[in-house]
Amino acid sequence: SQQGEEDPQALSIQEGENATMNCSYKTSINNLQWYRQNSGRGLVHLILIRSNEREKHSGRLRVTLDTSKKSSSLLITASRAADTASYFCATPIIQGAQKLVFGQGTRLTINP
Amino acid sequence: DTAVSQTPKYLVTQMGNDKSIKCEQNLGHDTMYWYKQDSKKFLKIMFSYNNKELIINETVPNRFSPKSPDKAHLNLHINSLELGDSAVYFCASSFDTGPSGNTIYFGEGSWLTVV
């Protein structure tokens, strides 16, 4: 079973609105990361939040982490058409060596 | 300059063939990865190398053989290709996989279609 699962699987909003995506995970973590993937491209790192942090900001991005609920959220404020992409959360699992495990992503569409 | 580059970007080949995907990173990272993304966008790690040494080998058919000639290169060779191997293969790299967490830098992907 997957470590991280995003919710919703797809989200469509109007330009200018805020978009919120959620991620749930199963095991204890020391950090959680969010990545963006534009269509036909590779994944790009957005933000990393550590387990001792509750909230982190980067430009129009706001990430929260609730370790008691094993969940994280990514908020994109004042969305733009260029924000249309898939968004993935990723959590590390240590099995011998540390590996980053990705969820299935949220497909975000920003309508002009 | 491209940080993580992989070639080819598109590959269409017949079942049973052998093919290779090459990857190079110029970021000075010591860890490199191969990830596979299926048609449902699920991204799964296949292999990880640290300083040319294999450290993660997921449950991947032994038709898949990674090779790391140096820490800047990690190639993926696939023997006897099957229809189910059709996917996007991403090469990636990072600094060492310490517990504090490290950003992974991805290549643009190699779209493999087996017909």
CSV table of C-alpha atoms in Angstrom, one decimal:
chain,number,residue,atom,x,y,z
A,1,SER,CA,0.0,0.0,0.0
A,2,GLN,CA,1.1,3.6,-0.6
A,3,GLN,CA,2.7,5.7,2.0
A,4,GLY,CA,1.2,9.0,0.8
A,5,GLU,CA,-2.2,9.5,-0.7
A,6,GLU,CA,-3.4,12.8,-2.0
A,7,ASP,CA,-6.9,14.1,-1.9
A,8,PRO,CA,-8.7,15.0,-4.1
A,9,GLN,CA,-7.4,13.1,-7.1
A,10,ALA,CA,-8.6,16.0,-9.3
A,11,LEU,CA,-9.5,19.6,-8.6
A,12,SER,CA,-10.7,22.2,-11.0
A,13,ILE,CA,-11.1,25.9,-10.0
A,14,GLN,CA,-11.3,29.3,-11.5
A,15,GLU,CA,-8.3,31.5,-11.8
A,16,GLY,CA,-7.8,33.7,-8.7
A,17,GLU,CA,-9.3,31.2,-6.3
A,18,ASN,CA,-7.4,29.2,-3.7
A,19,ALA,CA,-6.6,25.6,-4.2
A,20,THR,CA,-6.2,23.2,-1.3
A,21,MET,CA,-4.8,19.7,-1.6
A,22,ASN,CA,-4.4,17.2,1.1
A,23,CYS,CA,-2.0,14.3,1.8
A,24,SER,CA,-2.2,11.5,4.3
A,25,TYR,CA,0.6,9.2,5.2
A,26,LYS,CA,0.9,6.0,7.3
A,27,THR,CA,4.2,5.9,9.1
A,28,SER,CA,6.2,8.3,11.2
A,29,ILE,CA,8.2,10.8,9.2
A,30,ASN,CA,11.0,13.3,9.8
A,31,ASN,CA,9.9,15.5,6.8
A,32,LEU,CA,7.4,15.7,4.0
A,33,GLN,CA,7.9,17.3,0.6
A,34,TRP,CA,5.6,18.6,-2.1
A,35,TYR,CA,6.4,18.4,-5.8
A,36,ARG,CA,4.8,19.7,-8.9
A,37,GLN,CA,4.6,18.0,-12.3
A,38,ASN,CA,3.6,19.9,-15.4
A,39,SER,CA,2.2,17.8,-18.2
A,40,GLY,CA,4.9,15.9,-20.0
A,41,ARG,CA,7.6,17.1,-17.7
A,42,GLY,CA,9.6,15.9,-14.7
A,43,LEU,CA,8.7,16.6,-11.0
A,44,VAL,CA,9.9,19.9,-9.5
A,45,HIS,CA,10.4,20.3,-5.8
A,46,LEU,CA,8.2,23.0,-4.2
A,47,ILE,CA,8.7,22.8,-0.5
A,48,LEU,CA,9.9,20.6,2.4
A,49,ILE,CA,8.4,20.7,5.8
A,50,ARG,CA,10.1,19.0,8.8
A,51,SER,CA,8.3,17.0,11.4
A,52,ASN,CA,8.9,19.7,14.1
A,53,GLU,CA,7.3,22.4,11.9
A,54,ARG,CA,3.5,23.0,11.7
A,55,GLU,CA,3.4,25.5,8.8
A,56,LYS,CA,5.6,26.7,6.1
A,57,HIS,CA,5.3,29.4,3.4
A,58,SER,CA,6.9,29.9,0.1
A,59,GLY,CA,5.5,32.7,-2.1
A,60,ARG,CA,1.8,31.8,-2.8
A,61,LEU,CA,2.3,28.3,-1.3
A,62,ARG,CA,1.4,27.4,2.2
A,63,VAL,CA,2.0,23.9,3.6
A,64,THR,CA,0.8,22.6,6.9
A,65,LEU,CA,1.8,19.4,8.7
A,66,ASP,CA,-0.2,17.6,11.4
A,67,THR,CA,1.9,14.7,12.6
A,68,SER,CA,-0.8,13.6,15.1
A,69,LYS,CA,-3.2,13.1,12.1
A,70,LYS,CA,-0.4,12.1,9.7
A,71,SER,CA,-1.6,14.6,7.2
A,72,SER,CA,-0.4,17.6,5.3
A,73,SER,CA,-2.1,20.2,3.1
A,74,LEU,CA,-0.8,22.4,0.3
A,75,LEU,CA,-2.6,25.7,-0.3
A,76,ILE,CA,-2.0,27.7,-3.4
A,77,THR,CA,-3.4,31.2,-3.1
A,78,ALA,CA,-4.6,33.4,-5.9
A,79,SER,CA,-4.2,30.6,-8.4
A,80,ARG,CA,-3.0,31.2,-12.0
A,81,ALA,CA,-3.4,29.3,-15.2
A,82,ALA,CA,0.3,28.4,-14.9
A,83,ASP,CA,-0.4,26.5,-11.7
A,84,THR,CA,-2.2,23.8,-13.7
A,85,ALA,CA,-0.2,20.7,-13.0
A,86,SER,CA,-0.2,17.6,-10.8
A,87,TYR,CA,0.9,18.0,-7.3
A,88,PHE,CA,2.5,15.2,-5.3
A,89,CYS,CA,3.4,14.7,-1.7
A,90,ALA,CA,6.4,12.6,-0.8
A,91,THR,CA,7.5,11.1,2.4
A,92,PRO,CA,10.7,9.3,3.3
A,93,ILE,CA,10.7,5.7,4.4
A,94,ILE,CA,13.8,4.1,5.8
A,95,GLN,CA,14.2,0.5,4.7
A,96,GLY,CA,17.9,0.0,4.9
A,97,ALA,CA,18.4,3.3,3.1
A,98,GLN,CA,16.1,6.2,3.0
A,99,LYS,CA,13.8,6.5,0.0
A,100,LEU,CA,11.2,9.0,-0.9
A,101,VAL,CA,7.8,7.6,-1.6
A,102,PHE,CA,5.3,9.5,-3.6
A,103,GLY,CA,1.5,9.6,-3.6
A,104,GLN,CA,-0.6,9.4,-6.7
A,105,GLY,CA,-0.9,13.1,-7.0
A,106,THR,CA,-3.7,15.7,-7.3
A,107,ARG,CA,-4.4,16.9,-10.8
A,108,LEU,CA,-5.1,20.7,-10.5
A,109,THR,CA,-6.7,22.5,-13.4
A,110,ILE,CA,-7.0,26.3,-13.2
A,111,ASN,CA,-9.7,27.6,-15.6
A,112,PRO,CA,-9.2,31.1,-17.0
B,1,ASP,CA,22.3,24.0,-18.3
B,2,THR,CA,20.2,21.0,-17.6
B,3,ALA,CA,20.7,19.6,-14.1
B,4,VAL,CA,19.5,16.0,-14.7
B,5,SER,CA,19.4,15.0,-18.3
B,6,GLN,CA,18.2,11.7,-19.6
B,7,THR,CA,18.0,10.3,-23.1
B,8,PRO,CA,16.1,9.3,-25.1
B,9,LYS,CA,13.0,11.3,-24.3
B,10,TYR,CA,10.8,9.1,-26.4
B,11,LEU,CA,11.3,5.4,-27.2
B,12,VAL,CA,9.0,3.1,-29.1
B,13,THR,CA,10.2,-0.4,-29.4
B,14,GLN,CA,8.9,-3.9,-30.0
B,15,MET,CA,8.3,-6.6,-27.4
B,16,GLY,CA,11.4,-8.7,-26.8
B,17,ASN,CA,13.9,-6.0,-27.6
B,18,ASP,CA,16.6,-4.7,-25.3
B,19,LYS,CA,16.9,-1.0,-24.7
B,20,SER,CA,18.9,1.5,-22.6
B,21,ILE,CA,18.1,4.9,-21.1
B,22,LYS,CA,21.0,7.1,-20.1
B,23,CYS,CA,21.1,9.6,-17.3
B,24,GLU,CA,23.6,12.2,-16.3
B,25,GLN,CA,23.5,14.9,-13.6
B,26,ASN,CA,25.8,17.9,-13.2
B,27,LEU,CA,24.7,18.9,-9.7
B,28,GLY,CA,27.5,17.2,-7.9
B,29,HIS,CA,25.1,14.9,-6.1
B,30,ASP,CA,26.2,11.6,-4.8
B,31,THR,CA,22.8,9.8,-5.0
B,32,MET,CA,20.9,8.9,-8.1
B,33,TYR,CA,17.6,7.2,-8.7
B,34,TRP,CA,15.4,5.6,-11.2
B,35,TYR,CA,11.6,6.0,-10.8
B,36,LYS,CA,8.8,4.6,-12.9
B,37,GLN,CA,5.6,6.4,-13.4
B,38,ASP,CA,2.6,4.4,-14.7
B,39,SER,CA,-0.4,5.5,-16.7
B,40,LYS,CA,-2.2,6.4,-13.4
B,41,LYS,CA,0.6,8.8,-12.5
B,42,PHE,CA,1.8,6.6,-9.7
B,43,LEU,CA,5.5,7.2,-9.2
B,44,LYS,CA,7.5,4.3,-7.7
B,45,ILE,CA,11.2,4.0,-7.0
B,46,MET,CA,13.1,1.3,-8.8
B,47,PHE,CA,16.7,1.8,-7.9
B,48,SER,CA,18.9,4.1,-5.9
B,49,TYR,CA,22.7,4.4,-6.1
B,50,ASN,CA,25.0,6.3,-3.8
B,51,ASN,CA,28.5,6.9,-5.0
B,52,LYS,CA,28.2,4.2,-7.6
B,53,GLU,CA,27.0,1.7,-5.1
B,54,LEU,CA,23.5,0.2,-5.3
B,55,ILE,CA,21.6,1.0,-2.1
B,56,ILE,CA,17.9,0.5,-3.0
B,57,ASN,CA,16.7,-2.3,-5.3
B,58,GLU,CA,12.9,-2.5,-5.2
B,59,THR,CA,11.0,-5.5,-6.4
B,60,VAL,CA,11.9,-5.0,-10.0
B,61,PRO,CA,12.2,-7.8,-12.6
B,62,ASN,CA,15.8,-8.7,-13.2
B,63,ARG,CA,15.3,-7.7,-16.8
B,64,PHE,CA,16.0,-4.3,-15.4
B,65,SER,CA,19.7,-3.6,-14.8
B,66,PRO,CA,21.0,-0.3,-13.6
B,67,LYS,CA,24.6,0.6,-14.1
B,68,SER,CA,26.5,3.5,-12.6
B,69,PRO,CA,29.9,4.0,-14.2
B,70,ASP,CA,30.5,7.1,-11.9
B,71,LYS,CA,28.5,9.1,-9.5
B,72,ALA,CA,27.3,11.5,-12.2
B,73,HIS,CA,25.8,8.8,-14.4
B,74,LEU,CA,23.1,6.1,-13.9
B,75,ASN,CA,21.9,4.2,-16.9
B,76,LEU,CA,19.0,1.8,-17.1
B,77,HIS,CA,19.1,-1.2,-19.3
B,78,ILE,CA,16.0,-3.3,-20.0
B,79,ASN,CA,16.1,-6.7,-21.5
B,80,SER,CA,13.3,-8.6,-23.2
B,81,LEU,CA,10.9,-5.7,-23.1
B,82,GLU,CA,7.3,-6.5,-22.3
B,83,LEU,CA,4.1,-4.5,-22.9
B,84,GLY,CA,3.8,-3.8,-19.2
B,85,ASP,CA,7.1,-2.0,-19.3
B,86,SER,CA,5.4,0.9,-21.1
B,87,ALA,CA,5.7,3.8,-18.7
B,88,VAL,CA,7.6,7.0,-18.1
B,89,TYR,CA,11.0,6.4,-16.5
B,90,PHE,CA,12.5,9.3,-14.5
B,91,CYS,CA,16.1,9.6,-13.5
B,92,ALA,CA,16.7,11.8,-10.4
B,93,SER,CA,19.5,12.8,-8.0
B,94,SER,CA,20.0,14.3,-4.6
B,95,PHE,CA,22.7,14.8,-2.0
B,96,ASP,CA,23.1,11.9,0.4
B,97,THR,CA,19.9,10.4,1.8
B,98,GLY,CA,20.4,11.6,5.3
B,99,PRO,CA,17.5,11.6,7.8
B,100,SER,CA,17.1,15.4,7.6
B,101,GLY,CA,15.6,15.0,4.1
B,102,ASN,CA,17.0,16.1,0.8
B,103,THR,CA,15.4,17.6,-2.3
B,104,ILE,CA,15.3,15.3,-5.3
B,105,TYR,CA,15.9,16.7,-8.7
B,106,PHE,CA,14.2,15.0,-11.6
B,107,GLY,CA,15.0,14.6,-15.2
B,108,GLU,CA,12.4,15.3,-17.8
B,109,GLY,CA,11.5,11.6,-18.2
B,110,SER,CA,11.8,9.0,-20.9
B,111,TRP,CA,8.5,7.9,-22.4
B,112,LEU,CA,8.9,4.2,-23.2
B,113,THR,CA,6.2,2.5,-25.4
B,114,VAL,CA,6.4,-1.2,-26.0
B,115,VAL,CA,4.4,-2.4,-29.0
